[in-house]
mmCIF file of C-alpha atoms in Angstrom:
data_model
loop_
_atom_site.group_PDB
_atom_site.id
_atom_site.type_symbol
_atom_site.label_atom_id
_atom_site.label_comp_id
_atom_site.label_asym_id
_atom_site.label_seq_id
_atom_site.Cartn_x
_atom_site.Cartn_y
_atom_site.Cartn_z
ATOM 1 C CA MET A 1 10.139 -7.545 -7.505
ATOM 2 C CA ASN A 2 8.908 -7.587 -3.915
ATOM 3 C CA GLY A 3 7.297 -10.920 -4.693
ATOM 4 C CA LYS A 4 4.813 -9.350 -7.063
ATOM 5 C CA SER A 5 4.528 -10.355 -10.697
ATOM 6 C CA PHE A 6 2.097 -10.561 -13.561
ATOM 7 C CA LYS A 7 1.445 -13.092 -16.288
ATOM 8 C CA ALA A 8 -0.323 -12.189 -19.486
ATOM 9 C CA PRO A 9 -0.345 -13.096 -23.159
ATOM 10 C CA ALA A 10 2.573 -11.637 -25.048
ATOM 11 C CA MET A 11 1.937 -8.031 -25.968
ATOM 12 C CA SER A 12 3.628 -6.093 -28.739
ATOM 13 C CA GLU A 13 5.002 -2.687 -27.846
ATOM 14 C CA LYS A 14 5.578 0.085 -30.365
ATOM 15 C CA PRO A 15 9.024 1.477 -29.549
ATOM 16 C CA ALA A 16 9.252 5.233 -29.144
ATOM 17 C CA SER A 17 10.301 6.796 -32.397
ATOM 18 C CA PRO A 18 13.104 9.356 -32.590
ATOM 19 C CA ARG A 19 12.021 13.008 -32.911
ATOM 20 C CA LEU A 20 11.728 13.745 -36.629
ATOM 21 C CA SER A 21 15.499 13.637 -36.969
ATOM 22 C CA ALA A 22 17.247 14.662 -40.145
ATOM 23 C CA ALA A 23 18.210 11.889 -42.500
ATOM 24 C CA SER A 24 21.634 10.463 -41.805
ATOM 25 C CA ALA A 25 24.450 11.606 -44.043
ATOM 26 C CA PRO A 26 25.542 9.007 -46.562
ATOM 27 C CA ALA A 27 28.579 6.967 -45.674
ATOM 28 C CA ARG A 28 31.817 8.458 -46.993
ATOM 29 C CA SER A 29 33.351 6.465 -49.821
ATOM 30 C CA PRO A 30 36.880 5.172 -49.252
ATOM 31 C CA ALA A 31 39.695 7.065 -50.967
ATOM 32 C CA PRO A 32 40.529 5.617 -54.412
ATOM 33 C CA ARG A 33 43.585 3.394 -54.638
ATOM 34 C CA ALA A 34 46.432 4.154 -56.995
ATOM 35 C CA ALA A 35 46.267 2.445 -60.384
ATOM 36 C CA SER A 36 49.387 0.458 -59.572
ATOM 37 C CA GLN A 37 47.698 -1.070 -56.533
ATOM 38 C CA ARG A 38 44.420 -2.217 -58.023
ATOM 39 C CA PRO A 39 42.546 -1.846 -61.315
ATOM 40 C CA VAL A 40 39.890 0.814 -61.276
ATOM 41 C CA LEU A 41 36.434 -0.794 -61.125
ATOM 42 C CA PRO A 42 33.404 0.734 -62.813
ATOM 43 C CA ALA A 43 31.285 2.879 -60.489
ATOM 44 C CA VAL A 44 28.219 1.191 -59.028
ATOM 45 C CA ALA A 45 25.075 3.288 -59.199
ATOM 46 C CA ALA A 46 23.236 3.930 -55.934
ATOM 47 C CA PRO A 47 20.198 1.658 -55.562
ATOM 48 C CA GLU A 48 17.021 3.281 -56.786
ATOM 49 C CA ARG A 49 14.050 3.741 -54.506
ATOM 50 C CA GLU A 50 11.290 1.196 -54.705
ATOM 51 C CA PHE A 51 8.751 3.966 -55.307
ATOM 52 C CA ALA A 52 9.190 7.247 -57.112
ATOM 53 C CA PHE A 53 8.952 10.119 -54.632
ATOM 54 C CA SER A 54 8.915 13.538 -56.236
ATOM 55 C CA SER A 55 9.146 16.971 -54.668
ATOM 56 C CA ALA A 56 5.457 17.376 -55.463
ATOM 57 C CA ASP A 57 4.677 14.194 -53.495
ATOM 58 C CA PHE A 58 6.635 15.490 -50.512
ATOM 59 C CA GLU A 59 4.957 18.897 -50.653
ATOM 60 C CA ARG A 60 1.563 17.202 -50.688
ATOM 61 C CA VAL A 61 2.508 15.205 -47.587
ATOM 62 C CA ARG A 62 3.728 18.370 -45.893
ATOM 63 C CA ALA A 63 0.500 20.187 -46.683
ATOM 64 C CA LEU A 64 -1.684 17.333 -45.448
ATOM 65 C CA ILE A 65 0.109 16.762 -42.133
ATOM 66 C CA TYR A 66 0.192 20.516 -41.486
ATOM 67 C CA LYS A 67 -3.482 20.999 -42.252
ATOM 68 C CA HIS A 68 -4.707 18.099 -40.143
ATOM 69 C CA ALA A 69 -2.077 17.757 -37.390
ATOM 70 C CA GLY A 70 -0.366 21.153 -37.351
ATOM 71 C CA ILE A 71 3.057 19.585 -37.868
ATOM 72 C CA SER A 72 5.492 21.667 -39.908
ATOM 73 C CA LEU A 73 7.806 19.246 -41.678
ATOM 74 C CA SER A 74 11.197 20.657 -42.576
ATOM 75 C CA PRO A 75 12.429 20.108 -46.154
ATOM 76 C CA VAL A 76 15.249 17.977 -44.741
ATOM 77 C CA LYS A 77 12.683 15.369 -43.610
ATOM 78 C CA GLN A 78 12.062 14.093 -47.139
ATOM 79 C CA ASP A 79 14.011 10.855 -46.655
ATOM 80 C CA MET A 80 12.291 10.210 -43.330
ATOM 81 C CA VAL A 81 8.864 10.732 -44.885
ATOM 82 C CA TYR A 82 9.696 8.383 -47.751
ATOM 83 C CA SER A 83 10.940 5.676 -45.377
ATOM 84 C CA ARG A 84 7.843 5.755 -43.176
ATOM 85 C CA LEU A 85 5.243 5.996 -45.918
ATOM 86 C CA ALA A 86 6.859 3.532 -48.322
ATOM 87 C CA ARG A 87 5.898 0.832 -45.826
ATOM 88 C CA ARG A 88 2.269 1.818 -46.223
ATOM 89 C CA LEU A 89 2.443 1.769 -50.035
ATOM 90 C CA ARG A 90 3.925 -1.703 -49.814
ATOM 91 C CA ALA A 91 1.286 -2.879 -47.326
ATOM 92 C CA ARG A 92 -1.640 -1.507 -49.342
ATOM 93 C CA GLY A 93 -0.309 -2.471 -52.754
ATOM 94 C CA ASP A 94 -0.218 1.093 -54.073
ATOM 95 C CA LYS A 95 2.193 1.801 -56.929
ATOM 96 C CA THR A 96 2.705 5.531 -56.431
ATOM 97 C CA PHE A 97 2.614 8.066 -53.621
ATOM 98 C CA ALA A 98 -0.182 9.912 -55.376
ATOM 99 C CA GLU A 99 -2.254 6.729 -55.356
ATOM 100 C CA TYR A 100 -1.527 6.130 -51.675
ATOM 101 C CA LEU A 101 -2.260 9.718 -50.639
ATOM 102 C CA ASP A 102 -5.566 9.588 -52.513
ATOM 103 C CA ARG A 103 -6.399 6.452 -50.525
ATOM 104 C CA ALA A 104 -5.399 8.080 -47.213
ATOM 105 C CA GLU A 105 -7.664 11.046 -47.897
ATOM 106 C CA ARG A 106 -10.733 8.932 -48.678
ATOM 107 C CA GLU A 107 -10.281 6.086 -46.134
ATOM 108 C CA PRO A 108 -10.513 7.189 -42.465
ATOM 109 C CA ALA A 109 -8.641 4.117 -41.193
ATOM 110 C CA GLU A 110 -5.720 4.687 -43.544
ATOM 111 C CA TRP A 111 -5.720 8.391 -42.748
ATOM 112 C CA GLU A 112 -5.256 7.521 -39.093
ATOM 113 C CA THR A 113 -2.344 5.246 -40.006
ATOM 114 C CA PHE A 114 -0.864 8.001 -42.181
ATOM 115 C CA VAL A 115 -0.875 10.421 -39.240
ATOM 116 C CA ASN A 116 0.471 7.780 -36.865
ATOM 117 C CA SER A 117 3.328 7.081 -39.287
ATOM 118 C CA LEU A 118 4.501 10.690 -39.315
ATOM 119 C CA THR A 119 4.117 11.583 -35.638
ATOM 120 C CA THR A 120 6.972 10.842 -33.269
ATOM 121 C CA ASN A 121 6.954 9.627 -29.688
ATOM 122 C CA LEU A 122 10.278 10.060 -27.963
ATOM 123 C CA THR A 123 9.568 9.870 -24.246
ATOM 124 C CA SER A 124 10.785 8.363 -20.982
ATOM 125 C CA PHE A 125 9.793 8.119 -17.341
ATOM 126 C CA PHE A 126 10.448 11.365 -15.441
ATOM 127 C CA ARG A 127 11.891 13.132 -18.468
ATOM 128 C CA GLU A 128 12.969 16.660 -17.451
ATOM 129 C CA ALA A 129 12.789 15.579 -13.819
ATOM 130 C CA HIS A 130 12.736 19.092 -12.329
ATOM 131 C CA HIS A 131 9.142 19.498 -13.544
ATOM 132 C CA PHE A 132 8.028 16.606 -11.365
ATOM 133 C CA ASP A 133 9.736 18.162 -8.336
ATOM 134 C CA ILE A 134 7.788 21.381 -8.973
ATOM 135 C CA LEU A 135 4.591 19.367 -9.445
ATOM 136 C CA ALA A 136 5.153 17.479 -6.173
ATOM 137 C CA GLU A 137 5.474 20.752 -4.251
ATOM 138 C CA ARG A 138 2.261 22.060 -5.785
ATOM 139 C CA LEU A 139 0.417 18.821 -4.964
ATOM 140 C CA LYS A 140 1.559 18.866 -1.332
ATOM 141 C CA LYS A 141 -0.011 22.302 -0.889
ATOM 142 C CA HIS A 142 -3.400 21.016 -1.987
ATOM 143 C CA ALA A 143 -5.849 20.988 0.886
ATOM 144 C CA GLY A 144 -9.152 21.124 -0.950
ATOM 145 C CA ARG A 145 -11.812 18.463 -0.992
ATOM 146 C CA ASN A 146 -12.000 18.294 -4.767
ATOM 147 C CA PRO A 147 -9.403 16.206 -6.612
ATOM 148 C CA LEU A 148 -6.647 17.974 -8.483
ATOM 149 C CA ARG A 149 -7.073 17.625 -12.239
ATOM 150 C CA ILE A 150 -4.109 17.235 -14.591
ATOM 151 C CA TRP A 151 -4.083 17.196 -18.399
ATOM 152 C CA CYS A 152 -1.149 15.513 -20.137
ATOM 153 C CA SER A 153 -1.682 16.597 -23.758
ATOM 154 C CA ALA A 154 1.088 14.541 -25.384
ATOM 155 C CA ALA A 155 0.831 11.181 -23.633
ATOM 156 C CA SER A 156 2.790 9.168 -26.219
ATOM 157 C CA THR A 157 3.374 5.610 -24.962
ATOM 158 C CA GLY A 158 2.399 6.509 -21.403
ATOM 159 C CA GLU A 159 5.640 7.191 -19.580
ATOM 160 C CA GLU A 160 4.746 10.818 -18.861
ATOM 161 C CA PRO A 161 1.229 10.307 -17.477
ATOM 162 C CA TYR A 162 2.428 7.384 -15.369
ATOM 163 C CA SER A 163 5.241 9.607 -14.060
ATOM 164 C CA LEU A 164 2.551 12.131 -13.102
ATOM 165 C CA ALA A 165 0.604 9.403 -11.307
ATOM 166 C CA ILE A 166 3.695 8.202 -9.450
ATOM 167 C CA THR A 167 4.489 11.763 -8.388
ATOM 168 C CA ALA A 168 0.950 12.159 -7.021
ATOM 169 C CA CYS A 169 1.142 8.889 -5.083
ATOM 170 C CA GLU A 170 4.450 9.925 -3.549
ATOM 171 C CA ALA A 171 3.267 13.458 -2.737
ATOM 172 C CA PHE A 172 0.214 12.188 -0.861
ATOM 173 C CA ASN A 173 1.888 8.961 0.350
ATOM 174 C CA SER A 174 -1.071 7.021 -0.990
ATOM 175 C CA MET A 175 -1.888 4.779 -3.938
ATOM 176 C CA THR A 176 -5.249 6.555 -4.155
ATOM 177 C CA PRO A 177 -4.271 10.256 -4.175
ATOM 178 C CA PRO A 178 -6.921 12.940 -4.809
ATOM 179 C CA VAL A 179 -5.804 13.367 -8.421
ATOM 180 C CA GLN A 180 -7.458 12.823 -11.808
ATOM 181 C CA ILE A 181 -5.236 12.643 -14.900
ATOM 182 C CA VAL A 182 -6.461 12.984 -18.474
ATOM 183 C CA ALA A 183 -3.812 11.792 -20.945
ATOM 184 C CA THR A 184 -4.298 12.475 -24.640
ATOM 185 C CA ASP A 185 -2.436 12.007 -27.903
ATOM 186 C CA ILE A 186 -3.149 12.151 -31.628
ATOM 187 C CA ASP A 187 -1.542 8.728 -32.243
ATOM 188 C CA THR A 188 -3.893 5.809 -31.533
ATOM 189 C CA ASN A 189 -1.054 3.262 -31.629
ATOM 190 C CA VAL A 190 0.867 4.830 -28.776
ATOM 191 C CA LEU A 191 -2.334 5.250 -26.762
ATOM 192 C CA THR A 192 -2.887 1.496 -27.000
ATOM 193 C CA THR A 193 0.568 0.934 -25.533
ATOM 194 C CA ALA A 194 -0.082 3.537 -22.854
ATOM 195 C CA ARG A 195 -3.349 1.935 -21.763
ATOM 196 C CA GLY A 196 -1.654 -1.449 -21.482
ATOM 197 C CA GLY A 197 1.092 -0.057 -19.252
ATOM 198 C CA VAL A 198 3.578 -2.776 -20.202
ATOM 199 C CA TYR A 199 7.207 -1.781 -20.818
ATOM 200 C CA GLY A 200 10.501 -3.469 -21.548
ATOM 201 C CA MET A 201 13.078 -3.372 -18.774
ATOM 202 C CA ASP A 202 15.159 -0.935 -20.819
ATOM 203 C CA ARG A 203 12.361 1.650 -20.467
ATOM 204 C CA VAL A 204 12.474 1.596 -16.653
ATOM 205 C CA GLU A 205 16.161 0.949 -15.976
ATOM 206 C CA ARG A 206 16.744 4.482 -14.653
ATOM 207 C CA LEU A 207 13.994 4.263 -12.054
ATOM 208 C CA SER A 208 15.002 3.673 -8.443
ATOM 209 C CA ARG A 209 14.577 0.265 -6.864
ATOM 210 C CA GLU A 210 12.026 1.762 -4.477
ATOM 211 C CA ARG A 211 9.839 3.026 -7.321
ATOM 212 C CA MET A 212 10.110 -0.259 -9.167
ATOM 213 C CA GLN A 213 8.957 -2.192 -6.128
ATOM 214 C CA ARG A 214 6.127 0.163 -5.290
ATOM 215 C CA PHE A 215 4.674 0.961 -8.690
ATOM 216 C CA PHE A 216 5.455 -1.947 -11.074
ATOM 217 C CA LEU A 217 4.819 -5.671 -11.407
ATOM 218 C CA LYS A 218 7.512 -7.889 -12.883
ATOM 219 C CA GLY A 219 6.607 -10.046 -15.870
ATOM 220 C CA THR A 220 6.974 -13.837 -15.771
ATOM 221 C CA GLY A 221 6.690 -16.548 -18.398
ATOM 222 C CA SER A 222 5.996 -15.002 -21.799
ATOM 223 C CA GLN A 223 6.243 -11.567 -20.136
ATOM 224 C CA ALA A 224 9.745 -12.105 -18.730
ATOM 225 C CA GLY A 225 11.821 -8.997 -19.383
ATOM 226 C CA PHE A 226 8.786 -6.699 -19.090
ATOM 227 C CA VAL A 227 7.091 -4.807 -16.292
ATOM 228 C CA ARG A 228 3.544 -3.544 -15.931
ATOM 229 C CA VAL A 229 2.418 -0.485 -13.997
ATOM 230 C CA ARG A 230 0.205 -1.327 -11.062
ATOM 231 C CA PRO A 231 -3.556 -1.141 -11.531
ATOM 232 C CA GLU A 232 -3.754 1.656 -8.950
ATOM 233 C CA LEU A 233 -1.788 3.916 -11.298
ATOM 234 C CA GLN A 234 -3.899 2.963 -14.294
ATOM 235 C CA ARG A 235 -7.073 3.865 -12.401
ATOM 236 C CA LEU A 236 -5.787 7.425 -11.942
ATOM 237 C CA ILE A 237 -5.536 8.025 -15.708
ATOM 238 C CA GLU A 238 -8.090 8.368 -18.483
ATOM 239 C CA PHE A 239 -6.549 7.938 -21.936
ATOM 240 C CA GLN A 240 -8.214 9.389 -25.016
ATOM 241 C CA ARG A 241 -7.359 10.549 -28.524
ATOM 242 C CA ILE A 242 -7.282 14.290 -29.082
ATOM 243 C CA ASN A 243 -5.849 16.248 -31.995
ATOM 244 C CA LEU A 244 -4.824 19.656 -30.712
ATOM 245 C CA LEU A 245 -5.835 21.127 -34.067
ATOM 246 C CA ASP A 246 -9.431 19.938 -33.824
ATOM 247 C CA ARG A 247 -11.951 22.755 -33.401
ATOM 248 C CA THR A 248 -13.389 21.167 -30.284
ATOM 249 C CA TRP A 249 -11.763 19.002 -27.631
ATOM 250 C CA ALA A 250 -13.686 16.397 -25.651
ATOM 251 C CA LEU A 251 -12.362 17.784 -22.368
ATOM 252 C CA GLN A 252 -14.085 19.002 -19.238
ATOM 253 C CA GLY A 253 -12.103 21.834 -17.627
ATOM 254 C CA PRO A 254 -10.786 23.459 -15.681
ATOM 255 C CA PHE A 255 -7.440 21.807 -14.888
ATOM 256 C CA ASP A 256 -5.049 22.607 -12.053
ATOM 257 C CA ILE A 257 -2.032 21.436 -14.046
ATOM 258 C CA MET A 258 -1.396 21.121 -17.768
ATOM 259 C CA PHE A 259 1.595 19.317 -19.293
ATOM 260 C CA CYS A 260 2.180 20.194 -22.953
ATOM 261 C CA ARG A 261 5.827 19.270 -23.396
ATOM 262 C CA ASN A 262 7.863 18.737 -26.546
ATOM 263 C CA VAL A 263 4.916 18.942 -28.915
ATOM 264 C CA MET A 264 4.691 22.683 -29.651
ATOM 265 C CA ILE A 265 8.094 22.527 -31.381
ATOM 266 C CA TYR A 266 6.355 20.867 -34.341
ATOM 267 C CA PHE A 267 3.895 23.740 -34.780
ATOM 268 C CA ASP A 268 4.647 27.139 -36.273
ATOM 269 C CA LYS A 269 4.207 30.214 -34.040
ATOM 270 C CA PRO A 270 0.674 31.132 -35.222
ATOM 271 C CA THR A 271 -0.518 27.566 -34.593
ATOM 272 C CA GLN A 272 1.158 27.539 -31.178
ATOM 273 C CA TYR A 273 -0.549 30.791 -30.246
ATOM 274 C CA ASP A 274 -3.973 29.529 -31.314
ATOM 275 C CA ILE A 275 -3.561 26.396 -29.191
ATOM 276 C CA LEU A 276 -2.252 28.322 -26.184
ATOM 277 C CA LYS A 277 -5.186 30.706 -26.424
ATOM 278 C CA ARG A 278 -7.530 27.744 -26.217
ATOM 279 C CA PHE A 279 -5.623 26.455 -23.174
ATOM 280 C CA VAL A 280 -6.445 29.558 -21.129
ATOM 281 C CA PRO A 281 -10.097 28.811 -20.234
ATOM 282 C CA LEU A 282 -9.162 25.181 -19.515
ATOM 283 C CA LEU A 283 -6.519 26.151 -16.938
ATOM 284 C CA LYS A 284 -7.499 27.469 -13.529
ATOM 285 C CA PRO A 285 -6.367 31.053 -12.844
ATOM 286 C CA ASP A 286 -3.781 29.750 -10.372
ATOM 287 C CA GLY A 287 -2.878 26.689 -12.482
ATOM 288 C CA LEU A 288 0.478 25.793 -14.028
ATOM 289 C CA LEU A 289 1.395 24.991 -17.630
ATOM 290 C CA PHE A 290 4.557 22.937 -18.201
ATOM 291 C CA ALA A 291 6.396 23.154 -21.542
ATOM 292 C CA GLY A 292 9.362 21.253 -22.976
ATOM 293 C CA HIS A 293 12.950 22.344 -22.316
ATOM 294 C CA SER A 294 13.407 23.625 -25.896
ATOM 295 C CA GLU A 295 10.063 25.428 -26.061
ATOM 296 C CA SER A 296 9.354 29.081 -25.346
ATOM 297 C CA PHE A 297 6.014 30.876 -25.281
ATOM 298 C CA LEU A 298 7.359 34.428 -25.313
ATOM 299 C CA HIS A 299 5.277 35.085 -28.414
ATOM 300 C CA ALA A 300 2.212 34.449 -26.237
ATOM 301 C CA ALA A 301 3.241 36.715 -23.361
ATOM 302 C CA ASP A 302 -0.161 38.365 -23.429
ATOM 303 C CA ILE A 303 -1.801 35.148 -22.246
ATOM 304 C CA PHE A 304 0.946 33.139 -20.487
ATOM 305 C CA ARG A 305 3.728 34.399 -18.233
ATOM 306 C CA SER A 306 6.958 32.501 -17.607
ATOM 307 C CA LEU A 307 7.802 31.441 -14.056
ATOM 308 C CA GLY A 308 11.160 30.063 -15.158
ATOM 309 C CA ARG A 309 12.313 26.520 -15.922
ATOM 310 C CA THR A 310 9.712 26.275 -18.737
ATOM 311 C CA VAL A 311 6.786 26.599 -16.339
ATOM 312 C CA TYR A 312 4.056 29.132 -17.129
ATOM 313 C CA GLU A 313 0.984 30.648 -15.548
ATOM 314 C CA ARG A 314 -1.882 32.680 -16.956
ATOM 315 C CA THR A 315 -1.023 36.368 -17.211
ATOM 316 C CA ASP A 316 -4.180 37.186 -15.268
ATOM 317 C CA ALA A 317 -3.277 34.782 -12.470
ATOM 318 C CA ARG A 318 -2.637 37.541 -9.883
ATOM 319 C CA GLU A 319 -5.341 39.850 -11.135
ATOM 320 C CA ARG A 320 -8.158 37.709 -9.855
#
């Protein structure tokens, strides 16, 4: 890749999880054969779960993840929750979900793993590409001496903040653009992947050859089949853990741009409004807030106004 490569010890990458999808429907049983064709065999009972998982267990999980992460789990997610948490029961040697949940509530390390297990991290480079076109136009208009500050509030495994960094480099035609990016997430596992900046080739296959050559190093040896983002991009980004439900955020505002995409869909409307209200003083009066394609903040029209294409500004933006 333009003669540039990197060699490093093998690194494990946590693949992006699908978005809290509903449990798959059970496979349809074949139609029964006529008695003359084959003797009727006794029905085989479906395999029982390794751990008992009652409705009360599920409701406790729902209450905990809502209280501490703001995520509203649908009742149809029961199978998904069982699948993800059963691994933790097995790993910790717990016999029941009640025993495991008691452990998660008293052990901070296990609580972090519990939250990581139930959060999802579907992402890709330049997802919803029109937002990056809008961002590039805004960056090109910047003529101030101070660097532009961007907050990516759902960094996941890093593809989005690195896409922001690439956009800035292209807008200013420089590997050291006047941009500072703060990238946060609740999941410590995905932040570790993001900081490393190493991705399988399948994660970057849609990027142009020009971007691959300019912004990535090709892995060799034990890293064959992987790429790493260039150090110049990594230096533009500060990664840190932030739970949007925490009462205080370790952030220094204001920001020119805020990306909060495809995370609000997991919060109910009152929680969304509370978070959006806290965004206001952190966003400059002329700043932009980017949301996900399936998200709408019409219920917060008193504080954020839509500019179209899931881009918002403060309602007082033109009053100052």
